[in-house]
mmCIF file of C-alpha atoms in Angstrom:
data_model
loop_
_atom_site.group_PDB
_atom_site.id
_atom_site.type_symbol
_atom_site.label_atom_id
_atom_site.label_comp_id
_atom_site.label_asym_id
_atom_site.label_seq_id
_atom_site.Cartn_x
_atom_site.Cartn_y
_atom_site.Cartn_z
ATOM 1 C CA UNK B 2 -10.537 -34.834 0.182
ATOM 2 C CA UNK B 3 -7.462 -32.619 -1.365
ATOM 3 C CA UNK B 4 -8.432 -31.687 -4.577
ATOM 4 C CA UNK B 5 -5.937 -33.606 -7.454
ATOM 5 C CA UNK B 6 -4.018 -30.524 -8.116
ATOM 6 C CA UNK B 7 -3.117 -29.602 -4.500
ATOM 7 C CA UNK B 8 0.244 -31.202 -3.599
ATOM 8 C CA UNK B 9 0.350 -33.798 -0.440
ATOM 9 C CA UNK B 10 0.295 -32.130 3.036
ATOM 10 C CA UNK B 11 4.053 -32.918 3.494
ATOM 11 C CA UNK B 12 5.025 -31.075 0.125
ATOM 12 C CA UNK B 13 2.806 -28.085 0.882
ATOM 13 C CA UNK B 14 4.066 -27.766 4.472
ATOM 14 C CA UNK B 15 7.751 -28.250 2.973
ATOM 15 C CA UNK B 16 6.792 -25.494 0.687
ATOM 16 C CA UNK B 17 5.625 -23.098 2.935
ATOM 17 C CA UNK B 18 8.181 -23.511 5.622
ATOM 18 C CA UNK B 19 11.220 -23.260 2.681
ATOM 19 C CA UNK B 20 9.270 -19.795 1.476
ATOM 20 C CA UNK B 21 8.670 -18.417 4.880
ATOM 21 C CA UNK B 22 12.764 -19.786 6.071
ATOM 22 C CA UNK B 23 13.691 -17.161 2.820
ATOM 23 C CA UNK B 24 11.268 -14.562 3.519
ATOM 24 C CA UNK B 25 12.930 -14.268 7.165
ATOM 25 C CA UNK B 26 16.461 -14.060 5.832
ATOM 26 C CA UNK B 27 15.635 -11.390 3.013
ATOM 27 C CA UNK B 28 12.963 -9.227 5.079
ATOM 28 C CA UNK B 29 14.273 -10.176 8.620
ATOM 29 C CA UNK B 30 12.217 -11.941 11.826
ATOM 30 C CA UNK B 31 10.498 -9.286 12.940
ATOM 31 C CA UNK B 32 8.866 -8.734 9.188
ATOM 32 C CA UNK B 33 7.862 -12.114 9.080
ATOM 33 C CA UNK B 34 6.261 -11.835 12.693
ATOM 34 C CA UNK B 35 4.854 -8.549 12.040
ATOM 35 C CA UNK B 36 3.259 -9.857 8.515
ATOM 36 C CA UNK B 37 1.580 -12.933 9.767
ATOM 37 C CA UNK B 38 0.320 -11.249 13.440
ATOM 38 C CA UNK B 39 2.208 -14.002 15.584
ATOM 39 C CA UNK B 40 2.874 -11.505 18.522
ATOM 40 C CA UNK B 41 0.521 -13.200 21.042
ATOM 41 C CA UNK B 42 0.809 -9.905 23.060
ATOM 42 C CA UNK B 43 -0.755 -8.451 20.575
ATOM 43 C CA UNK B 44 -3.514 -10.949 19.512
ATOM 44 C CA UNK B 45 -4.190 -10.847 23.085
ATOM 45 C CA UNK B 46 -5.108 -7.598 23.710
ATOM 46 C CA UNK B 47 -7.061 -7.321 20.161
ATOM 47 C CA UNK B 48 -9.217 -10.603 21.255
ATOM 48 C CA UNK B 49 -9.951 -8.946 24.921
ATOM 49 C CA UNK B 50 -10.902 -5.929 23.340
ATOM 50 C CA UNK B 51 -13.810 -7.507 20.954
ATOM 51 C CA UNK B 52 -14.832 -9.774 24.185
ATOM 52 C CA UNK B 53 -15.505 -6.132 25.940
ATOM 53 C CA UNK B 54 -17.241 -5.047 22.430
ATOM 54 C CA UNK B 55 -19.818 -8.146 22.958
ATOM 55 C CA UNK B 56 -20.200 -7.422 26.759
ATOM 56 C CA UNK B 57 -21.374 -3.555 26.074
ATOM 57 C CA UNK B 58 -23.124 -4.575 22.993
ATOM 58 C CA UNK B 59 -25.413 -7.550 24.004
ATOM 59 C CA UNK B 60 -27.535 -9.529 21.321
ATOM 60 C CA UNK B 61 -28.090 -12.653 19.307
ATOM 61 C CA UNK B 62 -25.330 -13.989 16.375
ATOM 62 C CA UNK B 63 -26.584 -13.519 13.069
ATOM 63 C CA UNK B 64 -26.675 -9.661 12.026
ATOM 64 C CA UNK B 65 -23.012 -9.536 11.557
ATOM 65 C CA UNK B 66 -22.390 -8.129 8.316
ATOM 66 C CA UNK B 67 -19.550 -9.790 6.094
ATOM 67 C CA UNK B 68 -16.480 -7.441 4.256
ATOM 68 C CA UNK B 69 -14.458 -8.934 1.580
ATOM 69 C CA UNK B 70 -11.224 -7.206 1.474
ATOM 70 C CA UNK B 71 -9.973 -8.614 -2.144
ATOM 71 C CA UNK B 72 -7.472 -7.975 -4.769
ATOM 72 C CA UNK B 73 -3.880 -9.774 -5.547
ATOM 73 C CA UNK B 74 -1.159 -10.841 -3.178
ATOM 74 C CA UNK B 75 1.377 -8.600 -1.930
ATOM 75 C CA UNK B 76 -1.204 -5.350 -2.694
ATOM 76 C CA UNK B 77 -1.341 -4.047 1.206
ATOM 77 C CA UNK B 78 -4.164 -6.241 2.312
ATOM 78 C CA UNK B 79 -2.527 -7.054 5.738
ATOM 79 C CA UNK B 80 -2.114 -3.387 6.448
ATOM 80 C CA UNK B 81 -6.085 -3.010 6.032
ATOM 81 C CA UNK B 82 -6.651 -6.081 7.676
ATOM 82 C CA UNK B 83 -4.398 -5.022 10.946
ATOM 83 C CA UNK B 84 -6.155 -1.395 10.641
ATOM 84 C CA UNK B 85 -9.442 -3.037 10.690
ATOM 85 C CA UNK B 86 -8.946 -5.568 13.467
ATOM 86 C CA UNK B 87 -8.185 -2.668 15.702
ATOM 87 C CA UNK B 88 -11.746 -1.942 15.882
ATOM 88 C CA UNK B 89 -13.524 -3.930 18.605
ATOM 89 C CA UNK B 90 -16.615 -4.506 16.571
ATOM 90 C CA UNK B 91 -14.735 -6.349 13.489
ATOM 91 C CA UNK B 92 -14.125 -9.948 13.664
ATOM 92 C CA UNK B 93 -11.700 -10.811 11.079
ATOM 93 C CA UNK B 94 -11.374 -14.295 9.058
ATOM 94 C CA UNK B 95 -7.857 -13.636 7.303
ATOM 95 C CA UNK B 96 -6.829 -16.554 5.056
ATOM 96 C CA UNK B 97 -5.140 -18.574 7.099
ATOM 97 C CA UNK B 98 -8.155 -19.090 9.361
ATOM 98 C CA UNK B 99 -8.803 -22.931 8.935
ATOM 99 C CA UNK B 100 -12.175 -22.361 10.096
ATOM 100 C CA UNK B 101 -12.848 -20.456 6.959
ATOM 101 C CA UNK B 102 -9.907 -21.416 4.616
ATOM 102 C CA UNK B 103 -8.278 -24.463 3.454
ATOM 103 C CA UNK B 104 -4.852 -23.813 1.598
ATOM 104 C CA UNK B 105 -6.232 -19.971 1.222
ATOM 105 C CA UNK B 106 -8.932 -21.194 -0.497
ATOM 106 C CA UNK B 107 -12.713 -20.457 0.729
ATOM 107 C CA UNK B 108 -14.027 -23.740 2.349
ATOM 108 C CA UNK B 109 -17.657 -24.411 0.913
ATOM 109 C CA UNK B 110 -20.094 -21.273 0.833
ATOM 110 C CA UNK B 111 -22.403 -22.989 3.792
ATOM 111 C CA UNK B 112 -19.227 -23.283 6.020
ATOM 112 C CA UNK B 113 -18.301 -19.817 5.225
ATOM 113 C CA UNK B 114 -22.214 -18.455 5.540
ATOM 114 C CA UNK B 115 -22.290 -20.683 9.292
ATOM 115 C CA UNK B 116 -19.653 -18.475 10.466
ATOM 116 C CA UNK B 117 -20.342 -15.179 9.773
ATOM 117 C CA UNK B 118 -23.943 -15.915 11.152
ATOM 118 C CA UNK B 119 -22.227 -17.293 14.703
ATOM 119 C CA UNK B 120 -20.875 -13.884 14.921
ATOM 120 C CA UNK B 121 -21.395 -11.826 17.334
ATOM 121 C CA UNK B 122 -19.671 -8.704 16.260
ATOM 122 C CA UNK B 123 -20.884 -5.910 13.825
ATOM 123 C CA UNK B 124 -18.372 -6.797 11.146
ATOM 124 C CA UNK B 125 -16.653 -9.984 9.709
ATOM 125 C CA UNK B 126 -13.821 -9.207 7.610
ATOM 126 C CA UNK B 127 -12.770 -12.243 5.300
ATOM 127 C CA UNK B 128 -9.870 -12.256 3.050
ATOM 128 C CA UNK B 129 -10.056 -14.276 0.416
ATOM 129 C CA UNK B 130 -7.697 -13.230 -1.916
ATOM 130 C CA UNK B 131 -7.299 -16.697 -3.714
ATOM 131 C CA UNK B 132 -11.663 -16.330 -4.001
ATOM 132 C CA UNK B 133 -11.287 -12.421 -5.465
ATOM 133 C CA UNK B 134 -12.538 -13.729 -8.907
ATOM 134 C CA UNK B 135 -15.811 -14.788 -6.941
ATOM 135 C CA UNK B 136 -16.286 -11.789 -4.971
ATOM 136 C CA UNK B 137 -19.365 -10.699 -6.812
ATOM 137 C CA UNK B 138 -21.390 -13.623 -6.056
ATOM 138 C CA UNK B 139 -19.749 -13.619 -2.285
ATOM 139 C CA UNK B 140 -21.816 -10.170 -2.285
ATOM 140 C CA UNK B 141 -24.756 -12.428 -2.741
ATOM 141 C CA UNK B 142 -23.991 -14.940 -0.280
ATOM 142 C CA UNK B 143 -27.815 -16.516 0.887
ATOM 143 C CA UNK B 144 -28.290 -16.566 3.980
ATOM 144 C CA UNK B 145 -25.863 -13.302 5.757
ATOM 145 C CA UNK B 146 -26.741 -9.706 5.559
ATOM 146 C CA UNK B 147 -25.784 -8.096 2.203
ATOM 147 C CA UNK B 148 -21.804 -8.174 1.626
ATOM 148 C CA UNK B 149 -19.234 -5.064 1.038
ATOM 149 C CA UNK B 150 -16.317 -5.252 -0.745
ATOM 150 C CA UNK B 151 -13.219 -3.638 -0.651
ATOM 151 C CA UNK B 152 -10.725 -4.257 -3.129
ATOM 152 C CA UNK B 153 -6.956 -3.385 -2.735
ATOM 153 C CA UNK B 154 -4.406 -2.609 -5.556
ATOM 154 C CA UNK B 155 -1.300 -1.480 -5.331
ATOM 155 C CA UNK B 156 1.936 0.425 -7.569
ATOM 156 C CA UNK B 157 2.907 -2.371 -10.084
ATOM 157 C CA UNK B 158 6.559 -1.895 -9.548
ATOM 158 C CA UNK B 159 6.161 -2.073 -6.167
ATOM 159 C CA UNK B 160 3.722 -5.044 -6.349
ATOM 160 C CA UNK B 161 5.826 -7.363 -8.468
ATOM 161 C CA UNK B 162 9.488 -6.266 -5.940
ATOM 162 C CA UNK B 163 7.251 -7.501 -3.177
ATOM 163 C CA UNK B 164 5.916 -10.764 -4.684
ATOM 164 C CA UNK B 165 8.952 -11.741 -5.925
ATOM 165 C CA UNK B 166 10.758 -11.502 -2.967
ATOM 166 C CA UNK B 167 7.955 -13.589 -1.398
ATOM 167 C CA UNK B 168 7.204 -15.905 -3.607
ATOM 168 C CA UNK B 169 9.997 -16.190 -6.438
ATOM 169 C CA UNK B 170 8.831 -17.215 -9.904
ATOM 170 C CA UNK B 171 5.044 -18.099 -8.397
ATOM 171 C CA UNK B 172 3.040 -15.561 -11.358
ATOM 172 C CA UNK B 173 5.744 -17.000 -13.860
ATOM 173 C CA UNK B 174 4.500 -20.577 -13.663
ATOM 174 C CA UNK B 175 1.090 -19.748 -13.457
ATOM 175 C CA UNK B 176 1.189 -17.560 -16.609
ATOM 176 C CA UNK B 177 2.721 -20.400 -18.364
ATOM 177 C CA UNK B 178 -0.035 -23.100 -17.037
ATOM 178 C CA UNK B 179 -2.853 -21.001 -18.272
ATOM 179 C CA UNK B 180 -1.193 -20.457 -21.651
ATOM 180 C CA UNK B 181 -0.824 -24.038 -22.090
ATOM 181 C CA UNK B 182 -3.642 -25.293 -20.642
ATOM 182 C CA UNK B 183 -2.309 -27.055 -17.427
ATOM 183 C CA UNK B 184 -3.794 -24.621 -14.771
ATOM 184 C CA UNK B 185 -6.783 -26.964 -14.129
ATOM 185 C CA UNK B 186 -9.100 -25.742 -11.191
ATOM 186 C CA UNK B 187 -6.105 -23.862 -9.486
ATOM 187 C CA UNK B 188 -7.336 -20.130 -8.720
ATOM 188 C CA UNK B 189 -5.099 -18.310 -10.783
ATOM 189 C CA UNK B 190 -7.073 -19.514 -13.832
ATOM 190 C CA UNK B 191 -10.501 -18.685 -13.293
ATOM 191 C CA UNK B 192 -13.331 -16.836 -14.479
ATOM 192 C CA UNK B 193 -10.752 -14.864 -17.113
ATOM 193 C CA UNK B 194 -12.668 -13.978 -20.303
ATOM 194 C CA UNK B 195 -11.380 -14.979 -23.529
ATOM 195 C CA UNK B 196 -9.716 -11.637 -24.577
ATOM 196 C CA UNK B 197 -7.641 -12.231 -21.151
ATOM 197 C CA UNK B 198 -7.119 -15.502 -22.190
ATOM 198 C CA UNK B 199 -5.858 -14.699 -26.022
ATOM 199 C CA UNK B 200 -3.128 -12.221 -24.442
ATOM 200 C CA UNK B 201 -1.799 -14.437 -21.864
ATOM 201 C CA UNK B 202 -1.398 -17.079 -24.677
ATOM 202 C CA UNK B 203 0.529 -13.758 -26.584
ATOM 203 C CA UNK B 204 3.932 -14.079 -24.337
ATOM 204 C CA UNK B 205 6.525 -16.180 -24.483
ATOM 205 C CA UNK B 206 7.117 -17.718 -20.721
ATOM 206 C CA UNK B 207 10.857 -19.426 -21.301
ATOM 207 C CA UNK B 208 11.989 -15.746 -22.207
ATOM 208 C CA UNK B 209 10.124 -13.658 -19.426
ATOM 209 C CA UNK B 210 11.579 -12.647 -16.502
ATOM 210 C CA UNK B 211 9.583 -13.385 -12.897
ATOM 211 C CA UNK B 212 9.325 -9.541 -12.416
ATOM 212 C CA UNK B 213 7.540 -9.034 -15.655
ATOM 213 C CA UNK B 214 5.136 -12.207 -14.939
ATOM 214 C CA UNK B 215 4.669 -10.618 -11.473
ATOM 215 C CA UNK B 216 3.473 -7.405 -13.403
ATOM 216 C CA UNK B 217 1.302 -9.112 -16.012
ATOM 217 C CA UNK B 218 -0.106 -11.264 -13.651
ATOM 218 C CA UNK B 219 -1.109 -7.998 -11.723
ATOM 219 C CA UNK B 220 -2.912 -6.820 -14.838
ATOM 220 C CA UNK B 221 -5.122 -10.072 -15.259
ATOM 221 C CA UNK B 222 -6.461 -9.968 -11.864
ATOM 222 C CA UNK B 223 -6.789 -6.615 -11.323
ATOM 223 C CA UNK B 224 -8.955 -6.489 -14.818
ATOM 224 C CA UNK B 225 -11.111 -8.571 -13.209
ATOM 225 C CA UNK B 226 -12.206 -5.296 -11.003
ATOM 226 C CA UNK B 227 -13.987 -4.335 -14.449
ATOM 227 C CA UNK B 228 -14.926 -7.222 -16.071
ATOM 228 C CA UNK B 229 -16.607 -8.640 -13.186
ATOM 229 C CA UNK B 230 -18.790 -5.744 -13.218
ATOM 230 C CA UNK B 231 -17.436 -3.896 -10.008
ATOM 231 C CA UNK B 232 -16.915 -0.562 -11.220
ATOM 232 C CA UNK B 233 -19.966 0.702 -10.530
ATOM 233 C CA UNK B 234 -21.651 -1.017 -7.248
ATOM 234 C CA UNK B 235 -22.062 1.001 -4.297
ATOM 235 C CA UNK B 236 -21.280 -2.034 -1.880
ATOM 236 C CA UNK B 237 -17.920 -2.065 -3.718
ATOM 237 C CA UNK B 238 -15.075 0.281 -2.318
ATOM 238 C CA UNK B 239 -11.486 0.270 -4.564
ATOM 239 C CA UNK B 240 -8.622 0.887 -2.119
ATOM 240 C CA UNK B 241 -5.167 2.416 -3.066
ATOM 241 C CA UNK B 242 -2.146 1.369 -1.162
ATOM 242 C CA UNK B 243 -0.624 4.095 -2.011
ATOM 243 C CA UNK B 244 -3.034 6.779 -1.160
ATOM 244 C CA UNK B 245 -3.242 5.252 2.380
ATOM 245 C CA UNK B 246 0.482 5.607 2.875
ATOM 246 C CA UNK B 247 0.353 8.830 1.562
ATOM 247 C CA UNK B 248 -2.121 10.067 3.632
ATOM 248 C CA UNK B 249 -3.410 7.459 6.201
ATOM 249 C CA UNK B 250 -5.534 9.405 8.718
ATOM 250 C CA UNK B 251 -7.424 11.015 5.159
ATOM 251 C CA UNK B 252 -7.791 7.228 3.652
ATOM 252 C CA UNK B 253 -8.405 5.816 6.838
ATOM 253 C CA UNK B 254 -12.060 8.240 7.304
ATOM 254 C CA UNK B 255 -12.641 7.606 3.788
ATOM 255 C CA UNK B 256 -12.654 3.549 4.620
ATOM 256 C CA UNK B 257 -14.885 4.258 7.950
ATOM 257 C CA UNK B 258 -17.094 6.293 5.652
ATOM 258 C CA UNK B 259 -17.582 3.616 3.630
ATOM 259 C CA UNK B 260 -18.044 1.050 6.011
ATOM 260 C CA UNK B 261 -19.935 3.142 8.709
ATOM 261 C CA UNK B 262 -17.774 2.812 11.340
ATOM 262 C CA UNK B 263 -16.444 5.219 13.904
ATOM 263 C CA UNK B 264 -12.917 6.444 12.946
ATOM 264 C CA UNK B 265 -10.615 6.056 15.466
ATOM 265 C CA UNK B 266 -6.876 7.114 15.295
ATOM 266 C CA UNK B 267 -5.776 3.382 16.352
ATOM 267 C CA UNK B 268 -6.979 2.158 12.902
ATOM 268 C CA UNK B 269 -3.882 4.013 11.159
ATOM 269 C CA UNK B 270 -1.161 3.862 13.908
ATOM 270 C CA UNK B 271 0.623 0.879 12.249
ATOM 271 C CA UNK B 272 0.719 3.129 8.888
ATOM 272 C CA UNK B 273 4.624 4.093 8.874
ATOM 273 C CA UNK B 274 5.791 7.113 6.522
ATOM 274 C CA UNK B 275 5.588 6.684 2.859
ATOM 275 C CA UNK B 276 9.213 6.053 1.337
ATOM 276 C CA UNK B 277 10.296 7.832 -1.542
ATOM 277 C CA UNK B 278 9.490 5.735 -4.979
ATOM 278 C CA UNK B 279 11.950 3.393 -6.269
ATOM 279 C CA UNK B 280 13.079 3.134 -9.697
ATOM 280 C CA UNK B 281 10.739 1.693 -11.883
ATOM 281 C CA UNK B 282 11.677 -1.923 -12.751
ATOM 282 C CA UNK B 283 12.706 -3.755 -16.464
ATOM 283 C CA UNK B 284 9.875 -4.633 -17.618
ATOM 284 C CA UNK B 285 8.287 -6.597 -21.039
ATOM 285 C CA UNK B 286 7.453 -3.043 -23.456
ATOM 286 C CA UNK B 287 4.200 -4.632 -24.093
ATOM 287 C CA UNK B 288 3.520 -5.886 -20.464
ATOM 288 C CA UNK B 289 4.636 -1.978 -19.069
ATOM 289 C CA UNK B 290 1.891 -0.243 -21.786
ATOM 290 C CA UNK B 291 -0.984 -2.503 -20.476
ATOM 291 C CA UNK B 292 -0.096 -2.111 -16.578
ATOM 292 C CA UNK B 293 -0.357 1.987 -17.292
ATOM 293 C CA UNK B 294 -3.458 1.883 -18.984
ATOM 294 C CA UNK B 295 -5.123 -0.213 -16.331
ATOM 295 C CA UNK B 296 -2.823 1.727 -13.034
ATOM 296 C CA UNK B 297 -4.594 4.919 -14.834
ATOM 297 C CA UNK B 298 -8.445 3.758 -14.585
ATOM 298 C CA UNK B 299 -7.996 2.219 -11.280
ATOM 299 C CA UNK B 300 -6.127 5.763 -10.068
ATOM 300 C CA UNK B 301 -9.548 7.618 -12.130
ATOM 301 C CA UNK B 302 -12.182 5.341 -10.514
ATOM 302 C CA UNK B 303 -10.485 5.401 -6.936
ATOM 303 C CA UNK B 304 -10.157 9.402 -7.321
ATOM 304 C CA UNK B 305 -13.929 9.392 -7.794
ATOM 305 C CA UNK B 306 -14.733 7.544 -5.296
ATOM 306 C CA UNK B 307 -12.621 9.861 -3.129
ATOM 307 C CA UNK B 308 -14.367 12.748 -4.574
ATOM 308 C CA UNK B 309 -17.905 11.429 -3.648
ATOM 309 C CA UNK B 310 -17.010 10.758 -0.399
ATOM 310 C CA UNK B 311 -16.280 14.370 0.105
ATOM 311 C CA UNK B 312 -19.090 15.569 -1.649
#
């Protein structure tokens, strides 16, 4: 049954066809294709080579171990999630897997615990990003091998260019429904603490622009790295877009480290060349201060994690 604040099927397909008809024109085709893996080519070979991973690597479902790559939209998740599924031993649940997902949303915990134990790969990846405020009990999930984490954040500029372009004034109106109370079950509103709460209710929405929403927005989620207690669990990796362009055969061990898998060259190829930074974008005074304190102890808690990884 759709939950009262999901539109009906016609208005949500409507939706995502208009967004996805704009994304093409502004980004181009072979963005769009590239974004949401629709070359069957491609999902072809990737499928073939897991089959060959469960031929060579015989035994019963049930010891896969699940990976929740979290975070906010638009943060470089479906560049880990491509690197990832190049590995033969990763079965990945992205969040448009109906299976798994319903509108991006997690289906019920038993549906999502019945699937990772039919597995029979080493790895299920599922991206929940919609979920990322319950990632610490999906850690916990009964009945599956303990979870890891890995949670993606990206340059705030960057972050709000790309979601705006995507999704237009999205963060706006969901800013403005928790501030006045409207935001009901919908994701975007839960499980923030009051202070979070008191500062969202601290703007004024009919004067803010969508790129500083998209920015503040990216500070309320990405808090919840902290406040959810992540900071300092081992099973919990923080993952910088920006180091991984920067350097994406260096990143790319560090994540196999992590995750004890074998690195393999194939897991960066996609990676292109890091572009020179763009000019930082107009942002609220107030909204630009918080996103620097917060892009400074993400930076100092992914650097450490980099430095233990290297002993």
């Amino acid at each position: 049954m759709p939950h009262p604040d999901e539109p009906s099927a016609l208005a949500y397909t409507a939706r995502r066809v208009r967004r996805h008809l704009r994304w093409a024109r502004t980004e181009g085709v072979r963005r769009l294709v590239e974004e949401d893996r629709l070359d069957p080519v491609e999902r072809t070979r990737t499928a073939l080579a897991k089959w060959r991973w469960r031929r060579t690597h015989p035994g019963p479902p049930g010891r896969a171990v699940p990976v929740y790559l979290v975070g906010l939209q638009r943060s470089g998740t479906n560049m880990l999630t491509r690197g990832l599924d190049a590995d033969p031993s990763v079965e990945v649940r992205n969040e448009n897997d109906r299976a798994v997902f319903h509108r991006f949303r997690l289906r019920p915990d038993p549906v999502l615990t019945a699937v990772i134990r039919r597995s029979r790969q080493r790895f299920v990846l599922v991206k929940p990003l919609c979920d990322t405020h319950r990632v610490d009990e999906l850690l916990g999930l009964a009945g599956v091998a303990p979870g890891r984490a890995l949670w993606a954040y990206r340059d705030v500029d960057d972050r709000a260019r790309s979601e705006v372009a995507k999704f237009g004034d999205a963060n706006l109106r969901a800013l403005r429904a928790i501030d006045d109370g409207t935001i009901g079950d919908r994701w975007q509103g839960q499980r923030l603490d009051a202070p979070t709460r008191d500062l969202v209710a601290g703007f004024d929405y009919d004067r803010m622009t969508p790129h500083t929403a998209a920015a503040l927005f990216w500070y309320v989620r990405n808090s919840l790295f902290f406040s959810l207690g992540l900071a300092d669990r081992p099973d919990t990796l923080l993952c910088a877009y920006d180091a991984l362009v920067a350097d994406p055969a260096g990143y790319t061990r560090r994540l196999c480290a992590f995750l004890d898998l074998p690195y393999d060259p194939v897991l960066h190829a996609h990676v292109g060349v890091r572009t020179p930074p763009r000019p930082r974008l107009e942002l609220d005074p107030r909204v630009r201060a918080l996103c620097t304190e917060l892009t400074g102890r993400l930076d100092a808690l992914a650097g450490r994690h980099e430095a233990v990884e290297h002993g």
